[in-house]
Coordinates of C-alpha atoms and ligand atoms in Angstrom, one line a residue:
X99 CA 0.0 0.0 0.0
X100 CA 1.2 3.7 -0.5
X101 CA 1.4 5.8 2.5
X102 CA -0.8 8.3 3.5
X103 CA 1.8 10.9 2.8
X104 CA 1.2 10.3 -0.8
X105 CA -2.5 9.6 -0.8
X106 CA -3.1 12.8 0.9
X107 CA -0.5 14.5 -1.6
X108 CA -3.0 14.0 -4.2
X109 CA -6.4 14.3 -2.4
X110 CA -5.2 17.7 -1.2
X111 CA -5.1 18.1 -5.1
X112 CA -8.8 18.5 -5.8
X113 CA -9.4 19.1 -8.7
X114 CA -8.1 17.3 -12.6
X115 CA -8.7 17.6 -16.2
X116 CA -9.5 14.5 -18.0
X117 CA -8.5 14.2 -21.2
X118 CA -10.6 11.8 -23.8
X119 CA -8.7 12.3 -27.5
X120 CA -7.6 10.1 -29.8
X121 CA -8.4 9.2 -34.0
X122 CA -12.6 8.8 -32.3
X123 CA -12.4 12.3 -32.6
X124 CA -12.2 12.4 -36.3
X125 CA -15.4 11.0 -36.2
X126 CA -16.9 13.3 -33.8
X127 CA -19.2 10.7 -32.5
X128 CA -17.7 9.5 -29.3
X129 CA -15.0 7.5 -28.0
X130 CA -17.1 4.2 -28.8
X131 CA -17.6 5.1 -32.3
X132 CA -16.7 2.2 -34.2
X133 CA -18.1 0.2 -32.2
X134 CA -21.9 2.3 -32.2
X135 CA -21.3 3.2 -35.9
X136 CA -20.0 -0.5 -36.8
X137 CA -17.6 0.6 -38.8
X138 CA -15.1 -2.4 -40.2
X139 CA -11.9 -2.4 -38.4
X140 CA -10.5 -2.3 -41.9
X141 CA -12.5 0.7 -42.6
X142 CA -11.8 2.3 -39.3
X143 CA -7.8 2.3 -39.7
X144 CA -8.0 5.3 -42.1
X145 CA -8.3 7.3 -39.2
X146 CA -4.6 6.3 -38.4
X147 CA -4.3 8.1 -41.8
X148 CA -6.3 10.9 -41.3
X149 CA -5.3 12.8 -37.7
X150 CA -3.2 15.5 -37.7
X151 CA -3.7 17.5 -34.7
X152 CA -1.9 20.3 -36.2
X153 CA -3.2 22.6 -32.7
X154 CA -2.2 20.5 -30.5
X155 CA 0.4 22.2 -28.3
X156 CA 1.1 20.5 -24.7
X157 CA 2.3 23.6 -22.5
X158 CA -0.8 25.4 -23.6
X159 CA -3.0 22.2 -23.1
X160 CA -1.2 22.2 -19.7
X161 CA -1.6 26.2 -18.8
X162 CA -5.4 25.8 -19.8
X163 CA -5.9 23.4 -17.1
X164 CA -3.5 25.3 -14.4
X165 CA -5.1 28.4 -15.0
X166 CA -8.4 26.7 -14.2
X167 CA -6.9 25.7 -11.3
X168 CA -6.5 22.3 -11.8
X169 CA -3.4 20.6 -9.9
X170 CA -3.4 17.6 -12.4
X171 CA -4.3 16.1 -16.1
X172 CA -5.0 12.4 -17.0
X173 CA -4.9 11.8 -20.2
X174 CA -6.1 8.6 -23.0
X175 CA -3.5 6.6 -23.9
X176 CA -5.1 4.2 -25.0
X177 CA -8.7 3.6 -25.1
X178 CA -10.8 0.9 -26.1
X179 CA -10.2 1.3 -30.0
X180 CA -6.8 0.5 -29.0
X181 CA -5.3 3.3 -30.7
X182 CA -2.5 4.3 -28.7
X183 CA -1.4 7.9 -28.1
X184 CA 2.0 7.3 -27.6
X185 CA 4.8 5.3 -29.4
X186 CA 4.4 2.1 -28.2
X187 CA 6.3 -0.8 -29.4
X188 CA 4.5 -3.4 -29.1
X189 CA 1.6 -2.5 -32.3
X190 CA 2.3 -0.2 -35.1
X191 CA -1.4 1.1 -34.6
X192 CA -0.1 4.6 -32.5
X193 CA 0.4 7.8 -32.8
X194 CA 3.5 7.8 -34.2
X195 CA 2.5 6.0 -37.4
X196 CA 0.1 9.0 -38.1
X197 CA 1.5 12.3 -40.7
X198 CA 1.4 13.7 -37.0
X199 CA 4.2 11.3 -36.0
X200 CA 4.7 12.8 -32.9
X201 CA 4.2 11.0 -28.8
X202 CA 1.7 13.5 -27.7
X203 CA 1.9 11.3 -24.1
X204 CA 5.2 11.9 -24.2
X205 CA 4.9 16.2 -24.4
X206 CA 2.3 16.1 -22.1
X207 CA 4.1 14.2 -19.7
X208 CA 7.0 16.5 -20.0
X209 CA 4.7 19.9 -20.4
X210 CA 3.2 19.3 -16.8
X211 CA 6.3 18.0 -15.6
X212 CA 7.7 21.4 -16.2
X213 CA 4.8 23.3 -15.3
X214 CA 4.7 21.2 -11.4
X215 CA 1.0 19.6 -12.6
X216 CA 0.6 16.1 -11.5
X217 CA 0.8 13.7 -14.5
X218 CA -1.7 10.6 -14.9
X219 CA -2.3 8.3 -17.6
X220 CA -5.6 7.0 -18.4
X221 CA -5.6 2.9 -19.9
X222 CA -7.9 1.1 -21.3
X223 CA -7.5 -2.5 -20.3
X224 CA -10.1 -3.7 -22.9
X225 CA -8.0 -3.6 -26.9
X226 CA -10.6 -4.1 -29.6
X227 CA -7.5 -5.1 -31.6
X228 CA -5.9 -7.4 -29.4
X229 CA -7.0 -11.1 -29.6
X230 CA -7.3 -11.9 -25.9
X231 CA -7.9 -9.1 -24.3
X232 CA -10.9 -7.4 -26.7
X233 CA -13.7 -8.2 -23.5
X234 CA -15.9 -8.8 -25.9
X235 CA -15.8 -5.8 -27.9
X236 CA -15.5 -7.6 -30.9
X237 CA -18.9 -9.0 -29.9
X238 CA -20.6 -6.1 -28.8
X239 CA -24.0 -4.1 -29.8
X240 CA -25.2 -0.9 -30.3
X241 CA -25.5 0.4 -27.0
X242 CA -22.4 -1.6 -25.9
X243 CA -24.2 -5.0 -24.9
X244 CA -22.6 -8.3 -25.7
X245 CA -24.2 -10.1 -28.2
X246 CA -21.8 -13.0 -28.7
X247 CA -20.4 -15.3 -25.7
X248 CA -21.8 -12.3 -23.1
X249 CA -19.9 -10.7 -20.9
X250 CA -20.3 -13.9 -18.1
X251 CA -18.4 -15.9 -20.2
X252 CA -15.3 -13.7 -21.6
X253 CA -12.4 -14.2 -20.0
X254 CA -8.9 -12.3 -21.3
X255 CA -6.2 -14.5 -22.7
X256 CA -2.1 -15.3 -21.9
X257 CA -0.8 -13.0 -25.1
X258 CA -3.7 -10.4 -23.9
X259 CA -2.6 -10.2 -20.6
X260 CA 1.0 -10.2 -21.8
X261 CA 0.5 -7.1 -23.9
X262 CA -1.2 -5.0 -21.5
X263 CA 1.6 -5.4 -18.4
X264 CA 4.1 -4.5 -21.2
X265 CA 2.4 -1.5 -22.4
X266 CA 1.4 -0.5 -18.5
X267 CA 5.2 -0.9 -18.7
X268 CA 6.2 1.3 -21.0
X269 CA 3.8 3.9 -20.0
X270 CA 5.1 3.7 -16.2
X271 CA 9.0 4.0 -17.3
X272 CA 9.1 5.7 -20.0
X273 CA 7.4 9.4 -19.3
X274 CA 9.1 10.5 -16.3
X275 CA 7.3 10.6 -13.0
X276 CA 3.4 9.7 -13.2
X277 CA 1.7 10.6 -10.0
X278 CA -1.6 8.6 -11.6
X279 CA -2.9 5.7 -13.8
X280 CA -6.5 4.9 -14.3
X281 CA -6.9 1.8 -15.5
X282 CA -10.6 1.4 -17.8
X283 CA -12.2 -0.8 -16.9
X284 CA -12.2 -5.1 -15.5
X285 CA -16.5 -5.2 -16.0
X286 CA -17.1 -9.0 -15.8
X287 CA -16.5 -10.7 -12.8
X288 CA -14.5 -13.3 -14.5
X289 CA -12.0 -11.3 -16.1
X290 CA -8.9 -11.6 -14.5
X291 CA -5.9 -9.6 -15.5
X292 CA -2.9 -10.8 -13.0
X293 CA -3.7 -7.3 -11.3
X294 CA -2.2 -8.2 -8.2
X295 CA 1.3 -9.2 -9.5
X296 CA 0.7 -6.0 -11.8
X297 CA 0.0 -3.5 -9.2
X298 CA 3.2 -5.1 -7.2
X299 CA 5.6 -4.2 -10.5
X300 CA 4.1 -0.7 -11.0
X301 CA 4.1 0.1 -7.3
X302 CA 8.3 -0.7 -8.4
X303 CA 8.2 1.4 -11.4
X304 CA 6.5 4.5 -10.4
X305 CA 6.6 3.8 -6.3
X306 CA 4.6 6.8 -5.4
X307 CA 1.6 6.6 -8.4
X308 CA -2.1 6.4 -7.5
X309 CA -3.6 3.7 -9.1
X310 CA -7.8 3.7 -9.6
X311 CA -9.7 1.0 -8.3
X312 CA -11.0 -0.4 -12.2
X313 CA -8.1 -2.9 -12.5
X314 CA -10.4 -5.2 -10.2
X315 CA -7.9 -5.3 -7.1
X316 CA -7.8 -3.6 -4.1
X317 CA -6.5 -0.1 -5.3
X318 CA -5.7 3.2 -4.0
X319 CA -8.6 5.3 -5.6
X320 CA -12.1 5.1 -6.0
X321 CA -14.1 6.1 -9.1
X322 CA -17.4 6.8 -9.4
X323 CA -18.4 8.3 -12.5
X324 CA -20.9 10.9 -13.4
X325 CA -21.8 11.3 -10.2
X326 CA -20.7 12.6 -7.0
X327 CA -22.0 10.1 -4.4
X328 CA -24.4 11.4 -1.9
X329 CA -22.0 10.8 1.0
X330 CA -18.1 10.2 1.7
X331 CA -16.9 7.0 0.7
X332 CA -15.4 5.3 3.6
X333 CA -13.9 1.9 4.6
X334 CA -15.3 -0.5 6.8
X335 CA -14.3 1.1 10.0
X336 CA -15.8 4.8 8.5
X337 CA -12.5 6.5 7.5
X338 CA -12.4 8.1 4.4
X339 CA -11.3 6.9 1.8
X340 CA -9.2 8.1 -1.4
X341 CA -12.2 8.9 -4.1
X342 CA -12.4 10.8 -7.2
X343 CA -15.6 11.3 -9.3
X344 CA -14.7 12.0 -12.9
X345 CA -17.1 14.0 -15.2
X346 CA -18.4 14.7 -18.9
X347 CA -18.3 18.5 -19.0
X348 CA -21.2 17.5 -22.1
X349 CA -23.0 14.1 -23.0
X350 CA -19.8 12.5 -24.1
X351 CA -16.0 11.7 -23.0
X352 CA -14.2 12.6 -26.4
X353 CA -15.5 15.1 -28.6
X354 CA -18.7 15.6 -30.6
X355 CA -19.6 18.0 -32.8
X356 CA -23.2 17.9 -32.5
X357 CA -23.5 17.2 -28.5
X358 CA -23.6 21.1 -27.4
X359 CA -24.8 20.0 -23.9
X360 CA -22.1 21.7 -22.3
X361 CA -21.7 22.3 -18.7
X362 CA -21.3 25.8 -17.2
X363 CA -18.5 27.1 -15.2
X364 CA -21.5 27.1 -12.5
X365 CA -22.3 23.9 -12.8
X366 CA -18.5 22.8 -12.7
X367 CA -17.7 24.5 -9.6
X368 CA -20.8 23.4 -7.6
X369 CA -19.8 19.7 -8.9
X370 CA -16.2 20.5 -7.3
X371 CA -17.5 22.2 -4.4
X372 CA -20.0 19.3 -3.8
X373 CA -16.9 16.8 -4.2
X374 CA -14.3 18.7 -2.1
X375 CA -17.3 18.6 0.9
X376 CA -17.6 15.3 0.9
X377 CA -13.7 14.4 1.4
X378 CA -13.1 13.7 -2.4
X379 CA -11.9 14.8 -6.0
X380 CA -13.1 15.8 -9.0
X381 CA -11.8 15.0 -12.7
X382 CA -14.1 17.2 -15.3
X383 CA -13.9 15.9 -18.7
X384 CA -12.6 18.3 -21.9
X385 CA -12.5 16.2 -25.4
X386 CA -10.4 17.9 -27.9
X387 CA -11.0 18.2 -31.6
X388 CA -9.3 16.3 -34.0
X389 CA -7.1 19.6 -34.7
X390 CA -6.4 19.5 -31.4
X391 CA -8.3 22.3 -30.0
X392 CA -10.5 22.2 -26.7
X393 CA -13.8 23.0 -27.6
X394 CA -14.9 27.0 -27.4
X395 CA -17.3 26.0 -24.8
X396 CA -14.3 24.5 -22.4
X397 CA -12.7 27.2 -23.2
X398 CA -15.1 29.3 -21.5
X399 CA -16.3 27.4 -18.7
X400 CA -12.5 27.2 -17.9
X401 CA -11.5 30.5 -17.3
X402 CA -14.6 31.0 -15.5
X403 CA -13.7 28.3 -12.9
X404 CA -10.1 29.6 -12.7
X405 CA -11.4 33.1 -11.5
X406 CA -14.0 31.4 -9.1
X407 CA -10.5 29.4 -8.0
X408 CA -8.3 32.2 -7.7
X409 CA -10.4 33.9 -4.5
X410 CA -11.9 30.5 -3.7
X411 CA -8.6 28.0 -3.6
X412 CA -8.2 28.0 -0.1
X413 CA -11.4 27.1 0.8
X414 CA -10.7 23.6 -1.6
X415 CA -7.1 22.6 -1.9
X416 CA -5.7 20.8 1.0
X417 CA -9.0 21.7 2.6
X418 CA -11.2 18.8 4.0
X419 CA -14.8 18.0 4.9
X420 CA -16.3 19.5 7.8
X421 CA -18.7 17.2 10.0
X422 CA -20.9 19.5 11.2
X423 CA -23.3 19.0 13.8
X424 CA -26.9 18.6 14.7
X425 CA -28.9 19.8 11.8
X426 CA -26.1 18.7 9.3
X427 CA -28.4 16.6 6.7
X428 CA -31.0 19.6 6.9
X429 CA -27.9 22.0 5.9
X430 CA -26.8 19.7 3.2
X431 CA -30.1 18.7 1.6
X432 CA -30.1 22.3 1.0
X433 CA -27.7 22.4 -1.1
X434 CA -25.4 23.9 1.2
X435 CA -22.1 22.6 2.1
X436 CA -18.9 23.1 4.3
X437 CA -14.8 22.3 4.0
X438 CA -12.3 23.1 6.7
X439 CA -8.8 23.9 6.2
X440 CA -5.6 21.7 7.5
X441 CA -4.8 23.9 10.5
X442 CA -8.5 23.9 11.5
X443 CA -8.9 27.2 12.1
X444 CA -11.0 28.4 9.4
X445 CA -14.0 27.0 8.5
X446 CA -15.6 27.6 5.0
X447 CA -19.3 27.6 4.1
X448 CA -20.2 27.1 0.5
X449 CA -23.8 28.6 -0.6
X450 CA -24.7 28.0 -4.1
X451 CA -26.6 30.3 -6.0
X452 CA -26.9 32.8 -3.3
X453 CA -29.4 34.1 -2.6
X454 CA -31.9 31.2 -3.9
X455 CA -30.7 28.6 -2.1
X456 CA -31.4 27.8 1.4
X457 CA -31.6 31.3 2.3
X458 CA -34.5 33.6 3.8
X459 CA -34.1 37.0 2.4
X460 CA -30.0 37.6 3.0
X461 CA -29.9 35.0 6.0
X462 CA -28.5 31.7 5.1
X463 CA -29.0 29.6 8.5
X464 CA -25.7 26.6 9.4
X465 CA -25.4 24.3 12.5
X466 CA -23.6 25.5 15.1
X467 CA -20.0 24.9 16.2
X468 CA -21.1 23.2 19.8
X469 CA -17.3 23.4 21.5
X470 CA -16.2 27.0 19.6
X471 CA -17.3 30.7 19.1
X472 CA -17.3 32.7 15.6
X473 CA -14.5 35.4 16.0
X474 CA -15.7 36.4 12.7
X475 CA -16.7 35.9 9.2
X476 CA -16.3 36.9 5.6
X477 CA -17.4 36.4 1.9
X478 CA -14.0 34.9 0.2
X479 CA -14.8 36.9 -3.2
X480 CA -13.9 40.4 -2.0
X481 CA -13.2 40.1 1.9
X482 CA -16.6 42.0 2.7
X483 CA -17.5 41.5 6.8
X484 CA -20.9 38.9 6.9
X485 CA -22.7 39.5 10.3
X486 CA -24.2 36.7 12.0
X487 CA -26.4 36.0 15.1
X488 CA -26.1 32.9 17.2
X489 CA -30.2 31.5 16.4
X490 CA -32.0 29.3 14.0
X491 CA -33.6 26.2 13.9
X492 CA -30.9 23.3 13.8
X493 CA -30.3 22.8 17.5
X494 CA -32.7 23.7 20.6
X495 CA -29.4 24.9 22.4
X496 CA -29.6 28.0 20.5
X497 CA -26.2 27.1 18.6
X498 CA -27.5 27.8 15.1
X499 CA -26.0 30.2 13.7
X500 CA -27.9 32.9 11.2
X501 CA -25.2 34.2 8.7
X502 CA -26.5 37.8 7.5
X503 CA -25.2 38.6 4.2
X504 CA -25.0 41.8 2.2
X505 CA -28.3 42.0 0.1
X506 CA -26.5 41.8 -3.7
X507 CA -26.1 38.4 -4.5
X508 CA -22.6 36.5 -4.5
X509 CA -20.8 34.5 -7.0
X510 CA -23.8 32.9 -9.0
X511 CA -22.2 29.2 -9.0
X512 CA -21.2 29.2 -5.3
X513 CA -20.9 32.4 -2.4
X514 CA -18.4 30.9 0.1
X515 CA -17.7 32.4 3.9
X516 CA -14.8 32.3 5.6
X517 CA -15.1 31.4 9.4
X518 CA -12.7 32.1 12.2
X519 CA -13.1 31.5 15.6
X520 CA -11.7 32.7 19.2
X521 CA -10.0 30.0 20.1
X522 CA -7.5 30.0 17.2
X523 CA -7.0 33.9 17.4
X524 CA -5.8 33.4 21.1
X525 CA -3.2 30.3 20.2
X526 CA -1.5 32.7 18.2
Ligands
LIG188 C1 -15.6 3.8 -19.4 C2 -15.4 3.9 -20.9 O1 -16.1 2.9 -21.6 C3 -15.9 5.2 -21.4 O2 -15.7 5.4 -22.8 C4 -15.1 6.3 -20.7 O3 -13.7 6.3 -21.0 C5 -15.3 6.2 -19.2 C6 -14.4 7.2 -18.4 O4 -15.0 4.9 -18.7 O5 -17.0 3.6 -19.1 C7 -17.4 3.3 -17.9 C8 -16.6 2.7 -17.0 C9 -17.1 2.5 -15.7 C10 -18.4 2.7 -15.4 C11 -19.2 3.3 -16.4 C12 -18.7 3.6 -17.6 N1 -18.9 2.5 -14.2 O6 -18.2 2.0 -13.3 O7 -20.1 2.8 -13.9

């Protein structure tokens, strides 16, 4: 197992981009194109042909994200059309066989290197080209159901398994440090991919790398997808537990020209905010254009979340969830939410859409803080003084709290206050 030095290293991270791209994007229908078109593998390797990502440029891929505020990228090397995004040498069906010809894994990896983002590599496990290890996908319908053996009875092959521990390989030696591989995805109970003995050689090659849970062995990081789960995911005993949800910022992972279902920058940062309070991360999805642009509406909705970030950052890096007392699911259902920082001393509340949401007029009402007393309080977006009365309706013992804030609405997406209390002004 890795120590909790380095788990916490990268929960105190927050907040990724994922990255779906690859030659699916030519066809602007989805990373499971040919398999929902049903396009002949034959026909489908003119793609290999065809992509040119003639945009694509890794330090400003990289400064999009940080800029956002992200601490860390995953990228596609490989997804389930097998297409690899990086100059493997075990198939000649990779990116460096393309009149792009260049390891766009490889400038990434160095990009964020350079720039102090965390690196991870996403991998598909499943190879529609691969004898052995397809899961079926050779086999499968239009909405991804098997339709030959089923998914009971596929098991991956020796030669299968063989080629994906040699490509995890190469991807965990030959790109510098990666801080996280998310392996996509063991589905059937009966396929088993030596992950064990696996995890035991990468935990050699890259000795301080988060690995997700979707290998099918105990892991270091949960992954719930599309979702952020209604409470913290915890172990048996109830301590938290490593987790990450990971997002579609539309209706698809890679990109498609007609899905314009884009999420806001709202929308984003309540998903983070809503993450970050429960104890875990949040990966939001960009898919870039064949050319290698991020679509105009990421464009947007990422600045938009990096100027949220740059006044709300403390109240979500490093920061953790706050357990507050009686009254606690009320506050929540809500909508509402709270994070405290490391040292303790600050707690923050998070109020989206302000003043819609849970709120009487300007008066948002939180559970107490039984064992401390406010000092004071203040909206993180411009440092402006939020008044507050000790009443409300969460506890009989009167240790409510009614926060009373300036008429004018916050941030739209979320309005955050900053807490202090006496008893860390007087440790000082
Ligand atoms: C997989 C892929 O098939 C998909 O294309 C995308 O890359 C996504 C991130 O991962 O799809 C999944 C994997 C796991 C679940 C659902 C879809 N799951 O655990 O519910």
């Amino acid at each position: 197992m890795l120590s909790q030095e380095i788990i916490q290293k990268f929960r105190d991270a927050k907040f990724g981009m994922f990255l779906h791209w690859g030659v699916y994007s030519i066809l602007s229908k989805g990373e499971w194109a040919i398999f929902r078109e049903k396009i002949p593998k034959e026909k489908y390797k003119k793609y290999q042909r065809m992509f040119n990502p003639v945009k694509f440029d890794a330090r400003r891929w990289v400064k999009l994200a940080q800029d956002a505020g992200m601490k860390y990228i995953c990228i596609t090397s490989k997804h389930h059309d097998g297409f690899c995004m990086y100059d493997s040498k075990y198939t000649d069906w990779k990116i460096t066989n393309t009149p792009f010809g260049r390891d766009i894994l490889k400038e990434l990896a160095d990009a964020c290197h350079e720039a102090g983002m965390l690196f991870g590599i996403y991998y598909s496990i499943w190879d529609l080209w691969v004898n052995d290890l397809d899961g079926g996908l050779n086999e499968m319908g239009l909405d991804g159901e098997f339709i030959g053996r089923g998914a009971e009875a596929w098991k991956p092959g020796k030669s299968g398994i063989d080629y994906m521990h040699n490509q995890v390989e190469e991807l965990c030696t030959g790109y510098g440090k990666v801080d996280y591989f998310f392996f996509d995805v063991k589905r059937a109970p009966g396929e088993d991919y030596n992950g064990l003995e696996l995890i035991e050689k990468m935990r050699k090659w890259q000795p301080e790398m988060i690995i997700n849970d979707r290998l099918g062995v105990p892991a270091d990081c949960a992954s719930p997808e599309n979702v952020i789960p209604d409470k913290p995911i915890v172990d048996a005993n109830g301590d938290l537990l490593l987790w990450e949800s990971n997002m579609c910022s539309n209706k698809n992972w890679a990109y498609v020209h007609d899905d314009k279902c884009y999420k806001t920058s709202v929308e984003v940062i309540r998903e983070l905010v809503n993450a970050v309070s429960k104890g875990g991360n949040f990966l939001i999805n960009v898919g870039p254009t064949a050319l290698g642009d991020f679509p105009k509406e990421n464009l947007a909705m990422l600045k938009e979340v990096g100027e949220w970030m740059e006044y709300h950052g403390e109240a979500i890096y490093g920061c953790e969830l706050y357990p507050l007392g009686p009254g606690a699911n009320h506050f929540r259902w809500r909508g509402l939410s709270a994070t405290v920082n490391k040292s303790g001393d600050t707690v923050y509340i998070h109020i989206p859409n302000y003043p819609a949401s849970g709120t009487v007029d300007n008066r948002v009402v939180i559970p107490g803080f039984p064992d401390r007393e406010v000092d004071y309080m203040y909206l993180l977006e411009d440092g402006t003084e939020v008044d507050f009365v000790y009443e409300g309706y969460y506890a009989r013992d009167n240790k409510s709290i009614t926060l009373l804030l300036p008429r004018e609405p916050g941030h739209q997406a979320v309005t955050t206050v900053a807490i202090k209390f006496k008893e860390s002004i007087e440790k000082e």
